[in-house]
Coordinates of C-alpha atoms in Angstrom, one line a residue:
Chain A
M1 CA -10.1 -37.2 -21.3
S2 CA -10.9 -33.3 -21.0
A3 CA -9.2 -33.1 -17.7
P4 CA -6.5 -32.4 -17.0
P5 CA -3.6 -35.5 -13.9
T6 CA -4.9 -34.7 -10.8
V7 CA -0.4 -34.8 -10.3
E8 CA 1.9 -34.7 -12.8
L9 CA 5.4 -34.2 -13.0
L10 CA 7.0 -32.7 -16.4
G11 CA 11.0 -33.5 -16.8
V12 CA 11.5 -33.0 -12.3
D13 CA 15.1 -33.9 -11.2
V14 CA 14.0 -35.3 -7.3
S15 CA 17.6 -34.3 -5.8
H16 CA 17.9 -35.5 -2.2
P17 CA 15.6 -33.3 0.9
S18 CA 18.4 -32.2 3.2
A19 CA 21.4 -32.3 0.6
P20 CA 19.9 -30.5 -3.0
A21 CA 22.7 -30.1 -4.6
N22 CA 22.1 -34.0 -4.9
I23 CA 20.2 -35.2 -7.6
L24 CA 18.4 -39.3 -6.8
L25 CA 15.7 -38.7 -10.5
E26 CA 16.3 -37.3 -13.5
G27 CA 13.5 -36.5 -16.0
V28 CA 10.7 -37.7 -14.0
D29 CA 8.0 -37.8 -16.1
W30 CA 4.6 -38.7 -14.6
Q31 CA 0.7 -38.3 -15.2
I32 CA -1.5 -39.4 -12.6
A33 CA -5.2 -38.7 -12.7
S34 CA -8.2 -39.3 -10.3
G35 CA -9.5 -42.1 -8.9
E36 CA -6.1 -44.4 -10.6
F37 CA -4.5 -46.9 -7.4
H38 CA -0.5 -45.7 -8.5
V39 CA 2.1 -47.3 -7.1
V40 CA 6.5 -47.0 -7.2
A41 CA 8.8 -49.8 -6.5
G42 CA 12.3 -49.0 -5.1
E43 CA 15.3 -50.0 -2.9
Q44 CA 16.1 -48.0 0.0
G45 CA 17.7 -45.3 -0.7
S46 CA 16.5 -44.5 -4.3
G47 CA 14.8 -41.5 -4.3
R48 CA 11.2 -43.3 -3.0
T49 CA 10.6 -40.6 -0.9
A50 CA 12.2 -37.6 -2.9
L51 CA 9.7 -39.2 -5.0
L52 CA 6.6 -38.7 -3.2
V53 CA 7.6 -35.2 -1.1
A54 CA 8.2 -34.1 -4.4
A55 CA 5.1 -35.5 -6.0
A56 CA 2.8 -34.0 -2.8
G57 CA 4.1 -30.7 -3.8
L58 CA 5.7 -30.9 -0.2
S59 CA 9.2 -30.0 -2.1
R60 CA 10.6 -28.0 -4.7
P61 CA 11.8 -29.7 -7.6
A62 CA 15.9 -29.0 -8.5
A63 CA 14.5 -28.7 -12.2
G64 CA 11.0 -29.7 -13.8
T65 CA 7.5 -28.8 -13.5
V66 CA 5.4 -30.5 -10.8
R67 CA 1.7 -29.5 -11.5
L68 CA -1.3 -30.3 -8.7
F69 CA -4.8 -30.7 -9.5
G70 CA -4.1 -28.7 -13.6
H71 CA -2.1 -25.6 -12.2
D72 CA 1.0 -25.5 -11.4
L73 CA 3.0 -24.9 -7.8
A74 CA 5.6 -22.5 -8.7
A75 CA 3.2 -20.1 -9.8
A76 CA 0.9 -19.9 -7.5
S77 CA 0.3 -17.5 -4.9
E78 CA 0.4 -18.8 -1.7
S79 CA -3.3 -19.5 -0.3
E80 CA -3.5 -20.6 -3.3
Q81 CA -1.4 -24.1 -2.6
A82 CA -2.1 -23.9 0.8
E83 CA -5.9 -24.3 -1.1
W84 CA -4.1 -27.3 -2.4
R85 CA -2.7 -28.6 0.7
Q86 CA -5.6 -29.2 2.5
R87 CA -6.9 -31.7 -0.2
I88 CA -4.0 -33.7 -0.2
G89 CA -3.3 -36.1 2.4
F90 CA 0.7 -37.2 3.0
V91 CA 1.0 -40.6 5.3
F92 CA 5.8 -40.8 5.9
E93 CA 6.7 -43.8 6.7
H94 CA 9.0 -45.1 9.9
G95 CA 6.0 -44.7 11.9
G96 CA 4.2 -41.3 10.7
R97 CA 6.1 -38.4 11.7
L98 CA 3.3 -38.5 14.3
L99 CA 3.6 -34.6 16.5
S100 CA 5.3 -35.8 19.7
H101 CA 4.6 -33.4 21.5
L102 CA 0.6 -34.5 21.6
T103 CA -1.4 -37.2 22.4
V104 CA -2.8 -39.5 19.2
A105 CA -6.2 -37.6 19.6
E106 CA -4.9 -34.5 19.6
N107 CA -2.8 -35.1 16.5
V108 CA -5.9 -36.4 14.5
A109 CA -8.7 -33.4 16.1
L110 CA -5.3 -31.0 15.0
P111 CA -6.6 -30.5 11.5
L112 CA -9.7 -30.7 12.4
Q113 CA -9.1 -27.5 14.3
Y114 CA -6.9 -25.4 11.7
H115 CA -8.5 -26.3 9.3
L116 CA -12.5 -26.9 9.9
G117 CA -12.4 -24.0 13.1
L118 CA -14.1 -26.8 15.0
D119 CA -13.6 -26.2 19.3
A120 CA -12.1 -28.9 21.6
A121 CA -14.8 -30.8 22.4
E122 CA -16.5 -30.9 18.5
A123 CA -12.8 -31.2 17.7
H124 CA -11.5 -34.6 20.1
G125 CA -15.0 -35.9 19.4
R126 CA -14.9 -36.4 16.1
A127 CA -11.4 -37.3 16.0
D128 CA -12.3 -40.0 19.1
A129 CA -14.7 -41.5 16.0
L130 CA -12.2 -42.1 13.5
L131 CA -10.0 -43.4 15.6
D132 CA -12.7 -46.0 16.7
A133 CA -13.6 -47.0 13.0
S134 CA -9.2 -47.9 12.8
G135 CA -9.2 -50.0 15.7
L136 CA -7.7 -47.2 17.4
S137 CA -9.8 -46.3 20.1
A138 CA -7.3 -48.0 23.0
F139 CA -4.4 -45.2 22.2
G140 CA -6.5 -42.1 21.4
A141 CA -4.8 -40.6 25.0
V142 CA -1.5 -42.2 24.6
T143 CA 2.0 -39.8 23.0
P144 CA 3.0 -41.3 20.2
S145 CA 6.1 -42.4 21.7
R146 CA 4.2 -45.0 23.7
L147 CA 2.7 -47.3 20.8
S148 CA 4.7 -49.1 18.4
V149 CA 5.8 -47.3 15.1
R150 CA 2.8 -49.8 13.5
L151 CA 0.6 -48.6 15.6
Q152 CA 1.9 -45.0 14.8
Q153 CA 2.2 -45.0 11.3
R154 CA -1.9 -46.5 11.3
A155 CA -2.6 -43.1 13.9
S156 CA -1.4 -40.7 11.1
L157 CA -2.8 -42.5 7.8
V158 CA -6.7 -41.4 10.3
R159 CA -4.3 -37.9 11.1
A160 CA -4.4 -37.5 7.1
L161 CA -7.6 -38.7 6.0
A162 CA -9.7 -36.6 9.5
V163 CA -10.2 -33.7 6.6
P164 CA -11.9 -35.4 3.7
K165 CA -8.3 -35.1 0.7
D166 CA -8.8 -36.3 -2.3
V167 CA -5.8 -37.5 -2.8
L168 CA -3.4 -39.9 -0.8
F169 CA 0.3 -40.6 -1.0
L170 CA 2.0 -43.4 1.1
D171 CA 5.6 -44.2 1.9
N172 CA 6.2 -47.5 1.8
P173 CA 3.1 -48.0 4.0
L174 CA 3.7 -52.0 4.4
S175 CA 7.5 -51.4 5.3
G176 CA 8.2 -54.0 8.8
T177 CA 4.3 -55.4 8.1
T178 CA 3.2 -59.0 9.1
A179 CA 0.8 -60.3 6.2
R180 CA -2.1 -59.7 9.1
G181 CA -0.7 -56.7 8.8
G182 CA -0.6 -55.8 5.4
E183 CA -4.1 -57.0 5.0
W184 CA -4.8 -53.7 7.5
W185 CA -4.2 -51.2 4.8
L186 CA -5.1 -53.1 2.1
D187 CA -8.1 -54.2 3.6
V188 CA -8.7 -49.9 4.4
L189 CA -7.4 -48.1 1.3
R190 CA -9.9 -50.7 -0.9
R191 CA -12.8 -49.7 1.6
L192 CA -11.6 -46.0 0.6
Q193 CA -11.5 -45.5 -2.5
A194 CA -14.9 -48.0 -2.5
E195 CA -16.7 -46.1 -0.3
R196 CA -16.4 -42.6 -1.2
P197 CA -19.1 -40.1 -0.4
A198 CA -21.5 -39.9 -4.1
G199 CA -20.2 -36.5 -5.1
E200 CA -17.4 -36.8 -4.4
P201 CA -13.7 -37.2 -7.1
P202 CA -13.4 -40.8 -6.6
L203 CA -9.8 -40.8 -4.6
T204 CA -6.7 -41.2 -6.3
I205 CA -4.0 -42.8 -3.6
V206 CA 0.0 -43.1 -4.5
A207 CA 1.9 -44.9 -2.7
T208 CA 5.3 -46.2 -3.2
C209 CA 6.8 -49.9 -2.2
D210 CA 9.7 -52.2 -2.0
D211 CA 7.8 -55.4 -3.5
F212 CA 4.1 -55.1 -5.8
G213 CA 3.5 -58.8 -4.7
P214 CA 0.8 -57.4 -1.8
W215 CA 0.1 -54.1 -4.7
L216 CA -1.2 -56.6 -7.6
E217 CA -4.8 -57.0 -6.5
L218 CA -5.4 -53.0 -5.6
A219 CA -3.1 -51.0 -7.8
T220 CA -4.4 -50.2 -11.2
H221 CA -0.3 -48.7 -11.9
F222 CA 3.0 -49.8 -11.2
A223 CA 6.6 -47.8 -12.1
L224 CA 9.8 -49.1 -11.2
I225 CA 12.7 -46.8 -10.0
E226 CA 15.7 -48.3 -11.9
G227 CA 19.0 -46.1 -11.3
R228 CA 18.4 -42.8 -11.7
H229 CA 15.4 -43.1 -13.9
F230 CA 11.7 -43.2 -13.4
R231 CA 10.0 -46.4 -15.6
P232 CA 6.6 -47.4 -15.5
L233 CA 5.4 -50.4 -16.4
G234 CA 2.4 -49.8 -16.6
G235 CA -1.2 -51.9 -15.8
R236 CA -1.4 -55.2 -14.0
A237 CA -0.5 -57.1 -16.9
A238 CA 2.9 -56.2 -17.6
L239 CA 3.4 -57.7 -13.8
T240 CA 1.9 -60.6 -14.2
E241 CA 3.2 -61.2 -17.7
G242 CA 6.7 -61.3 -16.3
G243 CA 8.4 -58.4 -17.3
D244 CA 12.3 -57.8 -17.1
A245 CA 14.9 -58.7 -14.4
A246 CA 14.4 -55.4 -13.0
V247 CA 11.1 -55.7 -12.5
R248 CA 11.5 -59.5 -11.1
D249 CA 13.5 -57.8 -8.6
F250 CA 10.5 -56.5 -7.0
L251 CA 7.9 -59.8 -7.9
S252 CA 8.4 -61.2 -4.1
A253 CA 5.6 -64.4 -4.8
V254 CA 7.0 -66.4 -1.7
R255 CA 5.8 -64.5 0.7
W256 CA 1.8 -63.7 -0.7
A257 CA 2.0 -66.9 -2.8
S258 CA -1.5 -67.3 -0.9
R259 CA -3.4 -64.9 -2.3
T260 CA -2.3 -65.5 -5.6
Chain B
M1 CA 26.4 -21.3 6.1
D2 CA 30.2 -21.8 7.3
A3 CA 32.5 -19.9 4.6
A4 CA 35.1 -19.5 6.2
A5 CA 35.4 -23.0 7.6
S6 CA 37.0 -24.4 4.0
A7 CA 39.9 -21.6 4.0
P8 CA 43.1 -22.2 6.5
P9 CA 42.6 -19.9 9.6
S10 CA 45.2 -17.0 9.4
T11 CA 45.7 -16.9 13.4
G12 CA 46.5 -12.9 13.2
L13 CA 44.3 -10.9 14.9
L14 CA 43.5 -8.1 12.7
E15 CA 41.9 -12.1 10.0
T16 CA 40.8 -13.0 13.6
T17 CA 38.6 -9.8 14.6
G18 CA 37.6 -9.3 11.2
R19 CA 36.2 -12.6 9.9
Q20 CA 34.1 -12.5 14.0
I21 CA 32.8 -9.6 12.6
L22 CA 31.9 -11.0 8.9
R23 CA 30.1 -13.6 11.4
G24 CA 28.6 -11.5 13.2
T25 CA 26.5 -9.3 9.6
E26 CA 25.8 -13.2 8.4
L27 CA 24.2 -13.3 11.8
I28 CA 22.6 -10.6 11.7
R29 CA 21.1 -10.7 8.7
E30 CA 19.7 -14.3 8.9
L31 CA 18.2 -13.6 12.2
G32 CA 16.4 -10.3 10.5
A33 CA 16.0 -12.3 8.0
F34 CA 14.2 -14.5 10.2
A35 CA 12.1 -12.1 12.3
L36 CA 10.3 -10.9 8.5
I37 CA 9.3 -14.2 8.1
V38 CA 8.1 -14.0 11.3
L39 CA 6.7 -11.0 11.0
A40 CA 4.7 -11.7 7.4
V41 CA 3.4 -15.4 8.5
A42 CA 1.9 -14.2 11.7
V43 CA 0.2 -10.8 9.7
S44 CA -0.2 -13.6 6.9
R45 CA -2.4 -15.5 8.4
L46 CA -3.9 -13.8 11.2
G47 CA -7.2 -15.1 12.0
V48 CA -5.9 -18.4 10.4
G49 CA -6.6 -21.8 12.5
R50 CA -7.4 -19.8 15.1
R51 CA -9.0 -22.8 17.5
V52 CA -5.0 -24.2 17.2
I53 CA -3.1 -21.1 17.9
R54 CA -5.0 -19.3 20.4
P55 CA -4.5 -22.4 23.3
L56 CA -0.4 -22.0 22.0
V57 CA 0.1 -18.6 22.6
A58 CA -2.0 -19.6 26.1
G59 CA 0.5 -22.1 26.9
Q60 CA 3.4 -20.2 25.5
I61 CA 2.4 -16.8 28.4
W62 CA 1.9 -19.7 30.7
S63 CA 5.1 -21.5 29.9
G64 CA 7.6 -18.2 29.0
G65 CA 5.6 -16.3 31.9
V66 CA 3.4 -17.8 35.0
R67 CA 5.5 -20.1 35.2
L68 CA 8.7 -17.9 36.2
L69 CA 6.5 -15.5 38.8
P70 CA 8.3 -16.6 41.7
M71 CA 11.6 -16.2 40.6
I72 CA 11.0 -13.0 39.0
G73 CA 9.6 -12.5 42.3
F74 CA 12.0 -12.9 44.9
L75 CA 14.8 -11.7 42.5
A76 CA 13.1 -8.2 42.2
L77 CA 12.2 -8.6 46.3
A78 CA 16.3 -9.3 46.9
L79 CA 16.7 -6.8 44.1
G80 CA 15.0 -4.1 46.4
L81 CA 16.2 -4.4 49.2
V82 CA 19.8 -4.4 47.7
I83 CA 19.9 -1.4 45.6
I84 CA 17.7 1.1 48.7
G85 CA 20.2 0.2 51.1
Q86 CA 23.7 1.0 49.4
T87 CA 21.8 3.5 48.3
L88 CA 20.4 5.1 50.9
A89 CA 23.6 4.5 52.8
L90 CA 25.5 6.3 49.5
L91 CA 22.4 9.1 50.4
T92 CA 22.5 9.9 53.7
T93 CA 26.1 11.1 53.8
V94 CA 25.4 14.0 52.6
G95 CA 21.6 14.0 53.5
A96 CA 20.2 13.0 50.5
E97 CA 17.3 10.6 51.1
R98 CA 15.1 12.5 49.5
Y99 CA 16.4 11.0 46.3
I100 CA 15.9 7.9 46.3
G101 CA 12.5 8.6 44.7
I102 CA 14.6 8.9 42.0
V103 CA 17.3 6.4 42.0
M104 CA 15.0 3.7 42.2
V105 CA 12.8 5.3 39.3
A106 CA 15.9 5.4 36.6
V107 CA 17.5 2.7 37.6
V108 CA 14.8 -0.1 38.7
V109 CA 11.9 0.9 36.5
R110 CA 13.7 2.0 33.3
E111 CA 16.8 -0.6 33.0
L112 CA 17.2 -3.0 35.2
G113 CA 13.8 -4.2 35.6
P114 CA 13.5 -5.2 32.3
L115 CA 17.0 -6.9 31.6
L116 CA 16.8 -9.1 34.4
T117 CA 13.6 -9.4 33.2
A118 CA 14.7 -10.8 30.0
I119 CA 18.5 -12.4 31.3
L120 CA 15.6 -14.7 34.0
V121 CA 13.6 -15.1 30.2
I122 CA 16.5 -16.4 28.6
A123 CA 17.8 -18.5 31.0
R124 CA 14.2 -20.3 30.9
S125 CA 12.6 -20.4 28.4
G126 CA 15.3 -19.3 25.1
T127 CA 17.2 -22.4 25.9
S128 CA 14.2 -24.8 25.9
T129 CA 13.1 -23.3 22.6
V130 CA 16.1 -24.4 21.5
V131 CA 15.5 -27.3 22.4
E132 CA 12.3 -28.4 21.6
L133 CA 12.2 -27.2 18.3
G134 CA 15.9 -28.6 17.5
T135 CA 13.9 -32.4 19.2
V136 CA 10.5 -31.2 16.5
R137 CA 13.3 -30.4 13.1
A138 CA 15.5 -34.0 14.0
L139 CA 11.6 -36.2 14.0
G140 CA 10.7 -34.5 11.0
E141 CA 7.4 -32.7 12.1
I142 CA 7.5 -30.6 10.2
E143 CA 7.2 -31.9 7.2
A144 CA 5.0 -33.7 9.3
L145 CA 2.9 -30.2 9.6
E146 CA 3.2 -28.9 6.6
S147 CA 1.5 -32.5 4.2
L148 CA -0.9 -31.4 6.5
G149 CA -1.5 -27.8 5.3
I150 CA 0.2 -26.1 8.4
D151 CA 2.6 -23.9 8.1
P152 CA 5.1 -24.5 10.4
I153 CA 6.7 -20.9 11.4
H154 CA 2.8 -20.3 11.6
Y155 CA 1.9 -22.7 14.2
L156 CA 5.8 -23.5 15.7
V157 CA 7.5 -19.3 16.4
V158 CA 4.5 -17.3 16.2
P159 CA 3.2 -18.2 19.3
R160 CA 6.5 -18.2 21.0
V161 CA 7.6 -15.1 19.7
I162 CA 3.8 -12.8 20.7
G163 CA 4.1 -15.5 24.5
L164 CA 7.2 -13.9 25.1
A165 CA 6.6 -10.9 24.0
T166 CA 3.6 -10.5 26.4
A167 CA 5.7 -12.8 29.2
V168 CA 8.8 -10.0 29.3
F169 CA 6.1 -7.1 29.6
C170 CA 4.2 -8.7 32.2
L171 CA 6.9 -10.3 33.9
T172 CA 8.8 -6.8 34.1
M173 CA 5.8 -5.5 35.9
Y174 CA 6.1 -7.4 38.3
F175 CA 9.3 -7.2 38.8
V176 CA 9.0 -3.4 39.7
V177 CA 6.0 -3.3 41.2
I178 CA 8.2 -6.0 43.9
A179 CA 11.1 -4.1 43.6
L180 CA 9.7 -1.1 44.3
V181 CA 7.8 -2.0 47.8
G182 CA 10.9 -4.0 49.0
G183 CA 12.8 -0.5 48.6
W184 CA 10.7 0.6 50.7
L185 CA 10.3 -2.1 52.8
F186 CA 13.8 -1.9 53.6
A187 CA 13.8 2.0 54.4
F188 CA 11.0 1.2 57.0
F189 CA 12.8 -1.4 58.5
R190 CA 15.7 0.5 58.5
D191 CA 14.2 3.5 60.6
V192 CA 15.6 5.7 58.0
P193 CA 13.1 8.4 57.9
L194 CA 10.7 8.6 55.0
K195 CA 7.4 7.9 54.9
P196 CA 5.1 5.7 52.4
A197 CA 3.3 8.8 51.2
D198 CA 7.0 10.7 50.6
Y199 CA 8.5 7.9 48.9
F200 CA 5.7 6.7 46.6
G201 CA 5.0 11.1 45.9
Q202 CA 8.5 11.2 44.5
L203 CA 7.8 7.7 42.6
A204 CA 4.5 9.3 40.9
A205 CA 6.7 12.7 41.2
N206 CA 8.9 11.1 38.4
L207 CA 8.0 8.6 36.9
R208 CA 6.6 9.9 33.5
W209 CA 3.4 8.3 31.2
E210 CA 6.2 8.2 28.3
D211 CA 7.8 6.0 30.5
F212 CA 4.9 3.5 30.7
A213 CA 5.3 3.5 26.9
L214 CA 8.6 2.8 26.3
L215 CA 8.5 -0.2 28.8
F216 CA 6.1 -1.1 27.1
L217 CA 8.2 -1.1 23.7
K218 CA 11.4 -2.6 25.2
T219 CA 9.8 -5.5 26.6
T220 CA 7.9 -6.5 24.2
L221 CA 10.9 -5.9 22.2
F222 CA 13.1 -8.2 24.2
G223 CA 9.9 -11.4 24.4
A224 CA 10.1 -11.0 20.5
L225 CA 14.6 -11.1 20.4
I226 CA 14.7 -13.8 22.9
G227 CA 11.5 -15.5 20.7
V228 CA 13.0 -15.3 17.7
V229 CA 16.9 -16.0 18.5
S230 CA 15.9 -19.5 20.1
C231 CA 13.3 -20.0 17.5
Y232 CA 15.7 -20.0 14.9
H233 CA 18.7 -21.4 16.6
G234 CA 16.1 -24.7 17.0
L235 CA 15.3 -24.6 14.1
A236 CA 17.6 -23.3 11.4
R237 CA 20.4 -26.6 11.5
A238 CA 20.0 -30.1 11.7
L239 CA 21.3 -30.6 15.6
R240 CA 23.2 -33.6 16.3
V241 CA 22.4 -34.4 19.9
E242 CA 26.3 -33.2 20.6
E243 CA 25.4 -30.1 19.2
V244 CA 22.5 -29.1 21.5
P245 CA 24.3 -27.5 24.3
R246 CA 26.9 -25.2 22.8
V247 CA 23.9 -23.9 20.0
T248 CA 21.8 -23.3 23.3
T249 CA 24.4 -21.2 24.9
R250 CA 25.4 -19.4 21.5
A251 CA 20.9 -18.6 21.7
V252 CA 22.0 -17.3 24.5
V253 CA 24.1 -15.1 24.1
E254 CA 23.6 -13.6 21.0
S255 CA 19.8 -13.1 23.3
V256 CA 21.3 -11.8 26.3
V257 CA 23.3 -8.9 23.3
G258 CA 21.0 -8.3 21.4
C259 CA 19.2 -6.9 24.5
V260 CA 21.6 -4.6 26.2
L261 CA 22.1 -3.4 22.6
L262 CA 18.8 -2.6 22.0
D263 CA 18.5 -1.7 25.7
A264 CA 21.7 0.9 24.9
A265 CA 19.4 1.8 21.4
F266 CA 16.6 2.7 24.0
L267 CA 18.7 4.5 26.2
A268 CA 20.5 7.2 23.6
G269 CA 16.5 8.0 22.9
Y270 CA 16.0 8.5 26.4
V271 CA 19.2 10.7 27.0
F272 CA 18.6 12.4 23.5
A273 CA 15.0 13.0 23.6

């Protein structure tokens, strides 16, 4: 393939965001091509969030190179970085970090107004339509603190995708969801990849999790955080054929028995 | 940032003073760097995200300025009455009532007006800015803005700095007008033989165009300084809940000291110009 990977990490050392001296992962080598669906499993505190933030180009790694769309981030100018950032969506864990002083609809309208220059009426119209399509129209006019964390997380997804994106990063979106809530997320992600408008590059999805189970059907590539190392596992076959104890640790078959 | 915290503190006066001076220079350097960053972002992102930034600036002018009008008006009136009262009593004893205009210009327009307005804005907006931005940082919204491709400084700090600079300028104009009118009202009610025409004539005679230019410069710099200092303290460090009152107080004190030093610099300009 002559096209460079959409996201590439070369020899990256990932450190804790608020303590740059504390290295969580060493020597991460990771290639994510366009249209792939990557899932990374790791314990809480293992550095999976920091890894995702580094891969999305939102933080500078302690060492190594991060490439987005084939371009080296560290060597790029502010305006170039801003351009690539606009093609990347990020959904944070634990409620998605919606802006607390704005309503949910205003949160979704913000990137529309800032990047696309839409006026208030048009932006809010589009935001309402997007929320409607996600079943969140009843919550558009309230501030995020009035919603449950799970609904905030969904609204955060809508906000991340308000302006069309080429890559979507999700930090443990299924944490704290019930089986039904998890279904919602998997259905939405499946539809997002399948219903891509013609002429647009395929959507690349990168997610972290603490259990591979729900992701077995959808994801194309799996990886594991073992201690301070990032270990790519390969495709679905690597998981369904058992694998070692570390892999099995992240495969809890009980919860998702009905899906297999 | 607290480099001196790890060493056992020596308690001699010289050592303490030295440490304070070092901390002071460190602070000036950090605030200066932050101010330059804000300026760079404001200039480089001029016109970006207009639909978002303009309403934010308007909102900051409203909350930092318009909402303070009643308090400023009251204080200006009171001050005008007090100053005129004291000064007139003094001048009457030497039969120099006609110099009241010069005194009002020198005291109210040039010095007290800008400084008192700045202090009121610090008390009202400076404190709330520290808390608001501290909350924003604690909730991780800065990373959220970055993930949306929005520069957090452009969204959070630039509107506040521009809003406060505008607010302090406009509020000072308002303050000065009301204080001067208050001054005349006092004279009127005390049956001082000072005709309004004379009073305002004196004022006009003593106000030069440089006064307006310098007033504009001084007040906008006051407002920008307040914005920079309070935004810095809100964003610089992750604040625990128990630290918020102390940091807010620090921001207030530093803003006041900064405005007074700036005032002194302008005074030097007046005296030597």
